[in-house]
Amino acid sequence: MQSMESLAQLEVLCEKLYNSRDSAERAHAESTLKCFSENSEYISQCQYILDNASTPYALMLASSSLLKQVSDRSLSLMLRLDIRNYVINYLGTRGPKLQNFVIVSLIQLVCRITKFGWFDDDRFRETVKEATDFLGLASQDHYFIGLKILNNLVTEMNQPNPAMPLTLHRKIAGSFKDQFLLQIFQISLTSLNQLKSEAPDDFGHIPLDLALKCLSFDFVGSPVDESSEEFGTVQLPASWRPLLQDPSTLQIFFDYYKVNDIRVSKEALECLVRLASVRRSIFVEDPARSQFLSHLMLGTKEILLTGQGLADHDNYHEFCRLLGRFKVNYQLAELLNVEFYGEWIGLVAEFTTRSLLSWQWASNSVYYLLSLWSRLVTSVPYLKGETPSLLDETVPKITEGFITSRINSVQAILADNSLENPLDSVEVLQDQLEFLPFLCRFQYQSSSLYIINIMEPLLQAYTERSRLPAPGDADELSVIEGQIAWMVHIIAAIVKVRQSRNTRVD
């Protein structure tokens, strides 16, 4: 680039590239500017743009072009180190004045170079230290740039890249995990504690997001499938044990859940879901595991008592996921040993019943609650000791609540066409009925009587309607048919599933 006049022309093109609504104009700008991302001779020009451009779109072009250049892994070692060092210094000197999308792009560039050069030179690994140095600067802007670098670095290290062989990615991710991930998680906790008294609403989501990314890291080389209904155990290394045994680690996330910001509270719950999923063997001694479980139960008990934050659907869903993890990772006997188990299980039962009745709002979340109860009842035969589980009292109410809510849903769906009918979707129906048979068979006789007492009047009403000479009220008949359909599906699900070999199907 020969002059500031040329730079001004480039800035106009960049404005068109990112902002123009004219597709032809955008295509022309893209064609003209693609040389910056395809030809390594333009790398020095990208630096010139970063040093001299006055518009954020020109800066974005330079940053994104450099990202593409380093991603093809053909640049020399010294050139990659020079780019990394330049961008780190650039963020330190000019970062606070940049638009956020430019900062994000530059950080992604640093993290990409760091990952791709991880085994090429130890100097690439200094990114963690340099990001930490940002946290020590007086400027709050620098502090959050440092957190964002760490945040993006964890993401970059955890995600496979098409330009990198999968085996190399796993080696780099494993090396990064062993060397730095615990340190970065500790930084997130320290930041959360510092910000709690300063500005938790405004900036708490940044260290929370960092903590969540650390807890969601691929610890064993088989990444978590967040799209699945439930994910497995979080395989934290043994070196994380002291942090988990420190009560303040769990408590900081319960504290942030209470912050009056939905994004913050949801991410706090997501962190708690992962902490509740940590492998059992991380706790060498039973007292440490019991203390951790008791703390989780106490925190959820307080949320159940106050209902704080549960009016938000995202919070509600994550809280149901959190409750669903209790029986996945802990035995019923361990739950019973917690001093306030009776109060806790009663509150969970009430919450479940209310959720079942609010089927329009909580249909996807109920899955996790029913999963918890089904796991609890299937553990009862293996329970030792005299401590009552209280499931005899709570489970029948949940079973009845489920059946009643499905029966009542028929009329509501008929009155409101915008509501989805679970009977129309085999997949949704299977999800809703997956765990019910285990609850019904836990108290088989009382459940059977309850079902019979509902089914017989429905069949009688249907028979009487069918004998009428005139068709009568079509909607009323549709309601009866829908309710009978639900009962048939429920009965079929119960008969299909045998909870144990000694169970006799009547």
Coordinates of C-alpha atoms in Angstrom, one line a residue:
M1 CA 0.0 0.0 0.0
Q2 CA 1.7 3.1 -1.2
S3 CA -0.1 6.0 0.5
M4 CA -2.8 7.1 2.8
E5 CA -4.9 7.9 -0.2
S6 CA -4.8 4.2 -1.1
L7 CA -5.7 3.4 2.5
A8 CA -8.7 5.7 2.2
Q9 CA -9.8 3.8 -0.9
L10 CA -9.4 0.5 0.8
E11 CA -11.5 1.7 3.8
V12 CA -14.3 2.5 1.4
L13 CA -14.1 -1.0 -0.1
C14 CA -14.1 -2.5 3.4
E15 CA -17.2 -0.5 4.3
K16 CA -18.9 -2.0 1.3
L17 CA -17.7 -5.5 2.0
Y18 CA -19.2 -5.6 5.5
N19 CA -22.1 -3.1 5.3
S20 CA -23.4 -2.9 1.7
R21 CA -26.9 -4.2 1.0
D22 CA -26.0 -4.5 -2.7
S23 CA -24.8 -8.1 -3.3
A24 CA -23.0 -7.1 -6.5
E25 CA -21.2 -4.3 -4.6
R26 CA -20.2 -6.7 -1.9
A27 CA -19.0 -9.3 -4.4
H28 CA -16.8 -6.7 -6.1
A29 CA -15.3 -5.6 -2.8
E30 CA -14.6 -9.2 -1.8
S31 CA -13.0 -10.0 -5.1
T32 CA -10.8 -6.9 -4.9
L33 CA -9.7 -7.6 -1.3
K34 CA -9.2 -11.3 -1.3
C35 CA -5.5 -10.9 -2.1
F36 CA -4.9 -9.9 1.5
S37 CA -6.0 -13.3 2.7
E38 CA -4.6 -15.4 -0.1
N39 CA -1.1 -14.0 -0.8
S40 CA 1.5 -14.0 2.0
E41 CA 3.2 -11.0 0.4
Y42 CA 0.3 -8.9 1.7
I43 CA 0.9 -9.7 5.4
S44 CA 3.0 -6.6 5.8
Q45 CA 0.2 -4.6 4.2
C46 CA -2.2 -6.0 6.8
Q47 CA 0.1 -4.7 9.5
Y48 CA 0.2 -1.3 7.8
I49 CA -3.6 -1.3 7.8
L50 CA -3.7 -2.2 11.5
D51 CA -1.3 0.6 12.3
N52 CA -2.9 3.3 10.2
A53 CA -6.5 2.6 9.3
S54 CA -9.2 4.7 11.0
T55 CA -12.3 2.5 10.4
P56 CA -13.1 -0.7 12.3
Y57 CA -14.0 -2.5 9.0
A58 CA -10.5 -2.0 7.6
L59 CA -9.1 -3.3 10.8
M60 CA -11.4 -6.3 10.6
L61 CA -10.2 -7.0 7.0
A62 CA -6.6 -7.0 8.2
S63 CA -7.3 -9.3 11.1
S64 CA -9.5 -11.7 9.3
S65 CA -7.0 -11.9 6.4
L66 CA -4.2 -12.7 8.8
L67 CA -6.3 -15.4 10.4
K68 CA -6.8 -17.1 7.0
Q69 CA -3.1 -16.7 6.2
V70 CA -2.0 -18.4 9.4
S71 CA -4.7 -21.1 9.1
D72 CA -3.1 -22.7 6.0
R73 CA 0.0 -23.5 8.1
S74 CA 2.4 -22.6 5.3
L75 CA 4.0 -19.5 6.9
S76 CA 7.5 -19.7 8.4
L77 CA 8.1 -20.1 12.1
M78 CA 9.6 -16.6 12.6
L79 CA 6.8 -14.9 10.6
R80 CA 4.2 -16.6 12.7
L81 CA 6.0 -15.6 15.9
D82 CA 6.3 -12.0 14.7
I83 CA 2.6 -11.9 13.9
R84 CA 1.7 -13.3 17.3
N85 CA 4.0 -10.9 19.2
Y86 CA 2.7 -7.9 17.1
V87 CA -1.0 -8.7 17.7
I88 CA -0.4 -9.2 21.5
N89 CA 1.3 -5.8 21.7
Y90 CA -1.3 -4.2 19.5
L91 CA -4.1 -5.5 21.9
G92 CA -2.1 -4.1 24.8
T93 CA -1.6 -0.6 23.3
R94 CA -4.8 -0.1 21.3
G95 CA -7.2 -2.8 22.4
P96 CA -9.3 -0.7 24.8
K97 CA -10.1 1.7 22.0
L98 CA -11.2 -0.9 19.4
Q99 CA -14.6 -2.1 18.5
N100 CA -15.5 -5.4 20.2
F101 CA -15.8 -7.3 16.9
V102 CA -12.3 -6.2 16.0
I103 CA -11.0 -7.3 19.4
V104 CA -12.6 -10.7 19.0
S105 CA -11.1 -11.2 15.6
L106 CA -7.6 -10.2 16.8
I107 CA -7.9 -12.5 19.8
Q108 CA -9.0 -15.4 17.5
L109 CA -5.9 -14.7 15.4
V110 CA -3.6 -14.9 18.4
C111 CA -5.2 -18.1 19.6
R112 CA -5.1 -19.8 16.2
I113 CA -1.4 -19.0 15.8
T114 CA -0.8 -20.3 19.4
K115 CA -2.4 -23.6 18.7
F116 CA -0.9 -24.2 15.3
G117 CA 2.6 -23.4 16.7
W118 CA 2.2 -25.2 20.0
F119 CA 4.8 -27.9 19.3
D120 CA 6.9 -25.8 17.0
D121 CA 8.4 -23.4 19.6
D122 CA 7.9 -22.9 23.3
R123 CA 7.4 -19.2 22.8
F124 CA 3.9 -19.8 21.4
R125 CA 2.9 -21.2 24.9
E126 CA 3.6 -17.8 26.4
T127 CA 0.2 -16.6 25.3
V128 CA -1.3 -17.8 28.6
K129 CA 1.2 -15.8 30.7
E130 CA 0.7 -12.7 28.5
A131 CA -3.1 -13.0 28.8
T132 CA -2.6 -13.2 32.5
D133 CA -0.4 -10.1 32.4
F134 CA -3.4 -8.2 31.0
L135 CA -5.3 -9.0 34.2
G136 CA -2.7 -7.2 36.2
L137 CA -3.0 -3.9 34.3
A138 CA -4.8 -1.0 35.9
S139 CA -7.4 -0.6 33.0
Q140 CA -10.6 -2.6 33.4
D141 CA -10.6 -2.9 29.6
H142 CA -7.3 -4.6 29.6
Y143 CA -8.6 -7.0 32.3
F144 CA -11.5 -8.1 30.1
I145 CA -9.3 -8.4 27.0
G146 CA -7.1 -10.8 29.1
L147 CA -10.1 -12.9 30.1
K148 CA -11.3 -12.9 26.5
I149 CA -7.9 -14.2 25.3
L150 CA -8.1 -17.0 27.8
N151 CA -11.7 -17.7 26.8
N152 CA -11.0 -18.0 23.1
L153 CA -7.8 -20.0 23.7
V154 CA -9.7 -22.7 25.6
T155 CA -12.3 -22.8 22.8
E156 CA -9.6 -22.9 20.1
M157 CA -7.7 -25.7 21.9
N158 CA -10.9 -27.7 22.4
Q159 CA -12.2 -27.6 18.9
P160 CA -10.7 -29.6 16.0
N161 CA -9.7 -27.6 13.0
P162 CA -10.1 -28.8 9.4
A163 CA -6.6 -27.6 8.6
M164 CA -5.0 -29.8 11.4
P165 CA -4.9 -33.6 11.6
L166 CA -7.2 -34.9 14.3
T167 CA -4.3 -36.8 16.0
L168 CA -2.3 -33.6 16.2
H169 CA -5.2 -31.7 17.6
R170 CA -5.7 -34.2 20.3
K171 CA -2.0 -34.1 21.3
I172 CA -2.1 -30.3 21.5
A173 CA -5.3 -30.3 23.4
G174 CA -3.9 -32.8 25.9
S175 CA -0.7 -30.8 26.3
F176 CA -2.7 -27.6 26.9
K177 CA -5.0 -29.3 29.3
D178 CA -2.1 -30.7 31.4
Q179 CA -0.1 -27.5 31.4
F180 CA -2.6 -24.7 31.7
L181 CA -6.3 -25.6 32.0
L182 CA -6.4 -25.8 35.8
Q183 CA -4.6 -22.5 36.0
I184 CA -7.1 -20.9 33.7
F185 CA -10.0 -22.3 35.7
Q186 CA -8.5 -20.9 38.8
I187 CA -8.2 -17.5 37.1
S188 CA -11.9 -17.7 36.3
L189 CA -12.8 -18.3 39.9
T190 CA -10.5 -15.5 41.1
S191 CA -12.2 -13.1 38.6
L192 CA -15.6 -14.2 39.7
N193 CA -14.8 -13.5 43.3
Q194 CA -13.3 -10.1 42.5
L195 CA -16.2 -9.0 40.3
K196 CA -18.9 -10.3 42.7
S197 CA -18.6 -7.1 44.8
E198 CA -17.9 -4.8 41.9
A199 CA -20.0 -5.4 38.8
P200 CA -21.5 -8.9 38.6
D201 CA -24.4 -7.9 36.5
D202 CA -22.3 -6.1 33.8
F203 CA -19.3 -8.4 33.4
G204 CA -19.9 -11.6 35.4
H205 CA -20.8 -13.5 32.3
I206 CA -17.2 -13.2 30.9
P207 CA -15.4 -15.2 33.7
L208 CA -18.5 -17.4 34.0
D209 CA -18.1 -18.2 30.3
L210 CA -14.5 -19.0 30.9
A211 CA -15.3 -21.3 33.8
L212 CA -17.9 -23.1 31.7
K213 CA -15.5 -23.6 28.8
C214 CA -12.9 -25.1 31.2
L215 CA -15.5 -27.5 32.7
S216 CA -16.7 -28.4 29.2
F217 CA -13.2 -29.2 27.9
D218 CA -12.6 -32.6 26.2
F219 CA -10.7 -34.2 29.0
V220 CA -10.5 -37.7 27.6
G221 CA -10.5 -37.2 23.8
S222 CA -14.2 -37.8 23.3
P223 CA -16.0 -34.5 23.3
V224 CA -19.4 -34.0 25.0
D225 CA -22.4 -34.0 22.8
E226 CA -24.4 -31.1 24.1
S227 CA -27.3 -31.9 21.7
S228 CA -27.9 -35.2 23.5
E229 CA -30.6 -35.3 26.2
E230 CA -27.9 -35.9 28.8
F231 CA -24.2 -36.0 28.8
G232 CA -21.8 -38.3 30.7
T233 CA -19.4 -37.9 33.5
V234 CA -16.9 -35.0 33.5
Q235 CA -13.5 -36.6 33.8
L236 CA -11.6 -33.9 35.7
P237 CA -7.9 -34.8 36.4
A238 CA -6.9 -35.6 39.9
S239 CA -5.0 -32.2 40.1
W240 CA -8.4 -30.5 40.2
R241 CA -9.3 -32.2 43.4
P242 CA -8.3 -29.5 45.9
L243 CA -10.4 -26.9 44.0
L244 CA -13.5 -29.2 44.1
Q245 CA -13.1 -29.9 47.8
D246 CA -13.0 -26.2 48.5
P247 CA -16.6 -25.2 49.3
S248 CA -16.1 -21.8 47.8
T249 CA -15.8 -23.3 44.3
L250 CA -19.4 -24.5 44.3
Q251 CA -20.7 -21.5 46.3
I252 CA -19.4 -18.9 43.9
F253 CA -21.7 -20.4 41.2
F254 CA -24.7 -20.5 43.5
D255 CA -23.9 -16.9 44.4
Y256 CA -23.8 -15.8 40.7
Y257 CA -27.1 -17.6 40.1
K258 CA -28.7 -15.1 42.4
V259 CA -27.5 -12.2 40.3
N260 CA -30.3 -10.3 38.5
D261 CA -29.1 -11.1 35.0
I262 CA -30.5 -14.1 33.0
R263 CA -27.4 -14.6 31.0
V264 CA -25.3 -14.8 34.2
S265 CA -27.7 -17.0 36.1
K266 CA -28.0 -19.5 33.3
E267 CA -24.3 -19.8 32.8
A268 CA -23.9 -20.3 36.6
L269 CA -26.4 -23.2 36.4
E270 CA -24.6 -24.7 33.4
C271 CA -21.3 -24.7 35.5
L272 CA -23.2 -26.3 38.4
V273 CA -24.5 -29.0 36.0
R274 CA -21.0 -29.9 35.0
L275 CA -19.7 -29.8 38.6
A276 CA -22.5 -32.2 39.6
S277 CA -21.3 -34.5 36.8
V278 CA -17.7 -34.7 37.9
R279 CA -16.5 -38.3 38.2
R280 CA -17.0 -39.9 41.6
S281 CA -13.4 -41.1 41.9
I282 CA -12.1 -37.5 42.0
F283 CA -13.0 -37.7 45.7
V284 CA -10.6 -40.2 47.3
E285 CA -12.5 -40.2 50.6
D286 CA -16.2 -40.6 51.2
P287 CA -16.5 -37.6 53.6
A288 CA -15.2 -35.2 50.8
R289 CA -17.8 -36.6 48.4
S290 CA -20.5 -36.4 51.0
Q291 CA -19.7 -32.8 51.7
F292 CA -19.7 -31.9 48.0
L293 CA -23.1 -33.6 47.6
S294 CA -24.5 -31.9 50.6
H295 CA -23.5 -28.6 49.3
L296 CA -25.1 -29.3 45.9
M297 CA -28.3 -30.3 47.7
L298 CA -28.3 -27.3 50.0
G299 CA -27.9 -24.9 47.0
T300 CA -30.7 -26.5 45.0
K301 CA -32.9 -26.6 48.1
E302 CA -32.6 -22.9 48.5
I303 CA -33.6 -22.3 44.9
L304 CA -36.5 -24.7 45.3
L305 CA -37.6 -22.8 48.4
T306 CA -37.4 -19.3 46.9
G307 CA -38.1 -20.1 43.3
Q308 CA -35.6 -17.3 42.4
G309 CA -34.8 -17.2 38.7
L310 CA -37.1 -20.0 37.7
A311 CA -39.6 -17.8 36.0
D312 CA -37.1 -17.6 33.1
H313 CA -37.4 -20.6 30.8
D314 CA -33.7 -21.1 30.2
N315 CA -33.0 -21.1 34.0
Y316 CA -35.8 -23.4 34.6
H317 CA -34.5 -25.9 32.0
E318 CA -30.9 -25.8 33.3
F319 CA -32.2 -26.2 36.9
C320 CA -34.1 -29.4 35.8
R321 CA -30.9 -30.7 34.2
L322 CA -29.1 -30.0 37.5
L323 CA -31.6 -32.0 39.5
G324 CA -31.4 -34.8 37.0
R325 CA -27.7 -35.2 37.6
F326 CA -28.1 -36.1 41.3
K327 CA -29.0 -39.8 40.7
V328 CA -26.7 -40.1 37.7
N329 CA -23.6 -39.5 39.8
Y330 CA -24.7 -40.4 43.3
Q331 CA -26.3 -43.5 44.9
L332 CA -29.6 -43.3 46.7
A333 CA -28.0 -44.3 49.9
E334 CA -25.7 -41.2 49.7
L335 CA -28.6 -38.9 49.2
L336 CA -30.3 -40.5 52.2
N337 CA -27.3 -39.8 54.4
V338 CA -27.6 -36.0 53.8
E339 CA -29.2 -34.5 56.9
F340 CA -31.9 -32.6 55.2
Y341 CA -32.7 -35.3 52.5
G342 CA -36.4 -35.5 53.6
E343 CA -37.0 -31.7 53.1
W344 CA -35.0 -31.8 49.8
I345 CA -36.9 -34.8 48.3
G346 CA -40.2 -33.2 49.3
L347 CA -39.3 -30.0 47.6
V348 CA -38.2 -31.8 44.4
A349 CA -41.4 -33.7 44.4
E350 CA -43.5 -30.5 44.7
F351 CA -41.4 -28.9 41.9
T352 CA -41.9 -31.9 39.7
T353 CA -45.6 -32.0 40.2
R354 CA -45.9 -28.3 39.4
S355 CA -43.8 -28.8 36.3
L356 CA -46.0 -31.6 35.1
L357 CA -49.1 -29.4 35.5
S358 CA -47.3 -26.6 33.5
W359 CA -46.8 -29.0 30.6
Q360 CA -47.2 -26.2 27.9
W361 CA -44.2 -24.4 29.4
A362 CA -42.0 -27.1 30.8
S363 CA -42.5 -30.1 28.5
N364 CA -38.8 -30.4 27.5
S365 CA -37.5 -29.9 31.0
V366 CA -39.8 -32.5 32.6
Y367 CA -37.7 -35.2 30.9
Y368 CA -34.8 -34.6 33.3
L369 CA -37.1 -34.7 36.4
L370 CA -38.8 -37.9 35.4
S371 CA -35.3 -39.4 34.7
L372 CA -34.3 -38.5 38.3
W373 CA -37.4 -40.2 39.8
S374 CA -37.1 -43.3 37.6
R375 CA -33.4 -43.7 38.7
L376 CA -34.4 -43.2 42.3
V377 CA -37.2 -45.9 42.3
T378 CA -35.0 -48.5 40.5
S379 CA -32.4 -48.1 43.2
V380 CA -34.8 -48.9 46.1
P381 CA -34.4 -52.8 45.9
Y382 CA -30.6 -52.3 46.5
L383 CA -31.1 -49.9 49.4
K384 CA -29.7 -51.1 52.8
G385 CA -30.4 -49.6 56.2
E386 CA -33.5 -48.3 58.0
T387 CA -33.5 -44.7 56.7
P388 CA -36.8 -44.2 54.9
S389 CA -36.4 -43.0 51.3
L390 CA -39.9 -41.3 51.4
L391 CA -40.4 -42.4 47.8
D392 CA -43.5 -44.4 48.8
E393 CA -45.1 -41.1 49.6
T394 CA -43.8 -38.9 46.8
V395 CA -43.7 -41.1 43.7
P396 CA -47.5 -41.9 43.5
K397 CA -48.3 -38.2 43.5
I398 CA -45.8 -37.7 40.6
T399 CA -47.3 -40.6 38.7
E400 CA -50.8 -39.3 39.2
G401 CA -49.7 -35.7 38.3
F402 CA -48.2 -37.0 35.0
I403 CA -51.3 -38.9 34.0
T404 CA -53.7 -36.1 35.0
S405 CA -51.7 -33.5 33.2
R406 CA -51.7 -35.5 30.0
I407 CA -55.4 -36.1 30.2
N408 CA -56.1 -32.4 30.8
S409 CA -53.8 -31.4 28.0
V410 CA -56.2 -32.8 25.4
Q411 CA -58.9 -30.2 25.9
A412 CA -56.4 -27.4 26.2
I413 CA -54.8 -28.3 22.9
L414 CA -58.2 -28.6 21.2
A415 CA -59.0 -25.1 22.4
D416 CA -55.7 -23.6 21.3
N417 CA -54.4 -24.6 17.8
S418 CA -51.0 -23.0 18.5
L419 CA -50.1 -25.7 21.1
E420 CA -48.3 -28.8 19.8
N421 CA -50.0 -32.1 20.4
P422 CA -47.5 -34.7 21.7
L423 CA -49.8 -37.4 20.3
D424 CA -48.9 -36.3 16.8
S425 CA -45.2 -36.9 17.3
V426 CA -43.9 -40.4 18.0
E427 CA -40.5 -39.0 19.2
V428 CA -42.1 -36.6 21.7
L429 CA -44.5 -39.3 22.9
Q430 CA -41.6 -41.7 23.5
D431 CA -39.7 -39.1 25.4
Q432 CA -42.6 -38.3 27.6
L433 CA -43.4 -42.0 28.3
E434 CA -39.8 -43.3 28.7
F435 CA -39.7 -43.1 32.4
L436 CA -43.3 -43.3 33.5
P437 CA -43.4 -47.2 33.6
F438 CA -40.7 -47.3 36.2
L439 CA -42.7 -44.9 38.4
C440 CA -46.0 -46.8 37.9
R441 CA -44.4 -50.2 38.7
F442 CA -42.9 -48.8 41.9
Q443 CA -46.4 -48.7 43.3
Y444 CA -48.0 -51.0 40.8
Q445 CA -51.3 -51.7 42.6
S446 CA -52.1 -48.1 43.4
S447 CA -51.1 -47.0 40.0
S448 CA -53.2 -49.6 38.3
L449 CA -56.3 -48.6 40.4
Y450 CA -55.7 -44.9 39.5
I451 CA -55.5 -45.8 35.8
I452 CA -58.6 -48.0 35.9
N453 CA -60.5 -45.2 37.7
I454 CA -59.7 -42.8 34.9
M455 CA -60.1 -45.3 32.0
E456 CA -63.4 -46.8 32.9
P457 CA -65.4 -43.5 32.9
L458 CA -63.7 -42.6 29.6
L459 CA -64.7 -45.8 27.9
Q460 CA -68.2 -45.5 29.3
A461 CA -68.6 -42.0 28.0
Y462 CA -67.2 -43.0 24.6
T463 CA -69.7 -46.0 24.4
E464 CA -72.6 -43.8 25.3
R465 CA -71.6 -41.2 22.7
S466 CA -71.3 -43.9 20.0
R467 CA -74.9 -45.0 20.7
L468 CA -76.4 -41.6 20.2
P469 CA -78.4 -41.4 16.9
A470 CA -77.1 -37.8 16.2
P471 CA -73.4 -37.0 16.1
G472 CA -73.7 -34.4 18.9
D473 CA -70.8 -32.2 19.9
A474 CA -67.8 -33.2 17.8
D475 CA -65.3 -31.4 20.0
E476 CA -66.5 -33.3 23.1
L477 CA -66.0 -36.6 21.2
S478 CA -62.5 -35.5 20.1
V479 CA -61.6 -34.8 23.7
I480 CA -62.7 -38.2 24.8
E481 CA -60.9 -39.9 22.0
G482 CA -57.7 -37.9 22.7
Q483 CA -57.9 -38.8 26.4
I484 CA -58.4 -42.5 25.6
A485 CA -55.5 -42.3 23.2
W486 CA -53.3 -41.0 26.0
M487 CA -54.4 -43.8 28.4
V488 CA -53.8 -46.5 25.8
H489 CA -50.2 -45.2 25.2
I490 CA -49.6 -45.0 29.0
I491 CA -50.9 -48.5 29.6
A492 CA -48.9 -49.9 26.7
A493 CA -45.7 -48.3 28.0
I494 CA -46.3 -49.8 31.4
V495 CA -47.0 -53.2 30.1
K496 CA -44.0 -53.1 27.8
V497 CA -41.4 -52.3 30.4
R498 CA -40.6 -54.9 33.1
Q499 CA -38.8 -53.3 36.0
S500 CA -37.6 -56.7 37.3
R501 CA -37.8 -60.4 36.6
N502 CA -40.3 -60.8 39.5
T503 CA -42.7 -58.3 38.0
R504 CA -45.9 -59.9 36.8
V505 CA -47.7 -58.2 33.9
D506 CA -51.4 -58.2 34.6

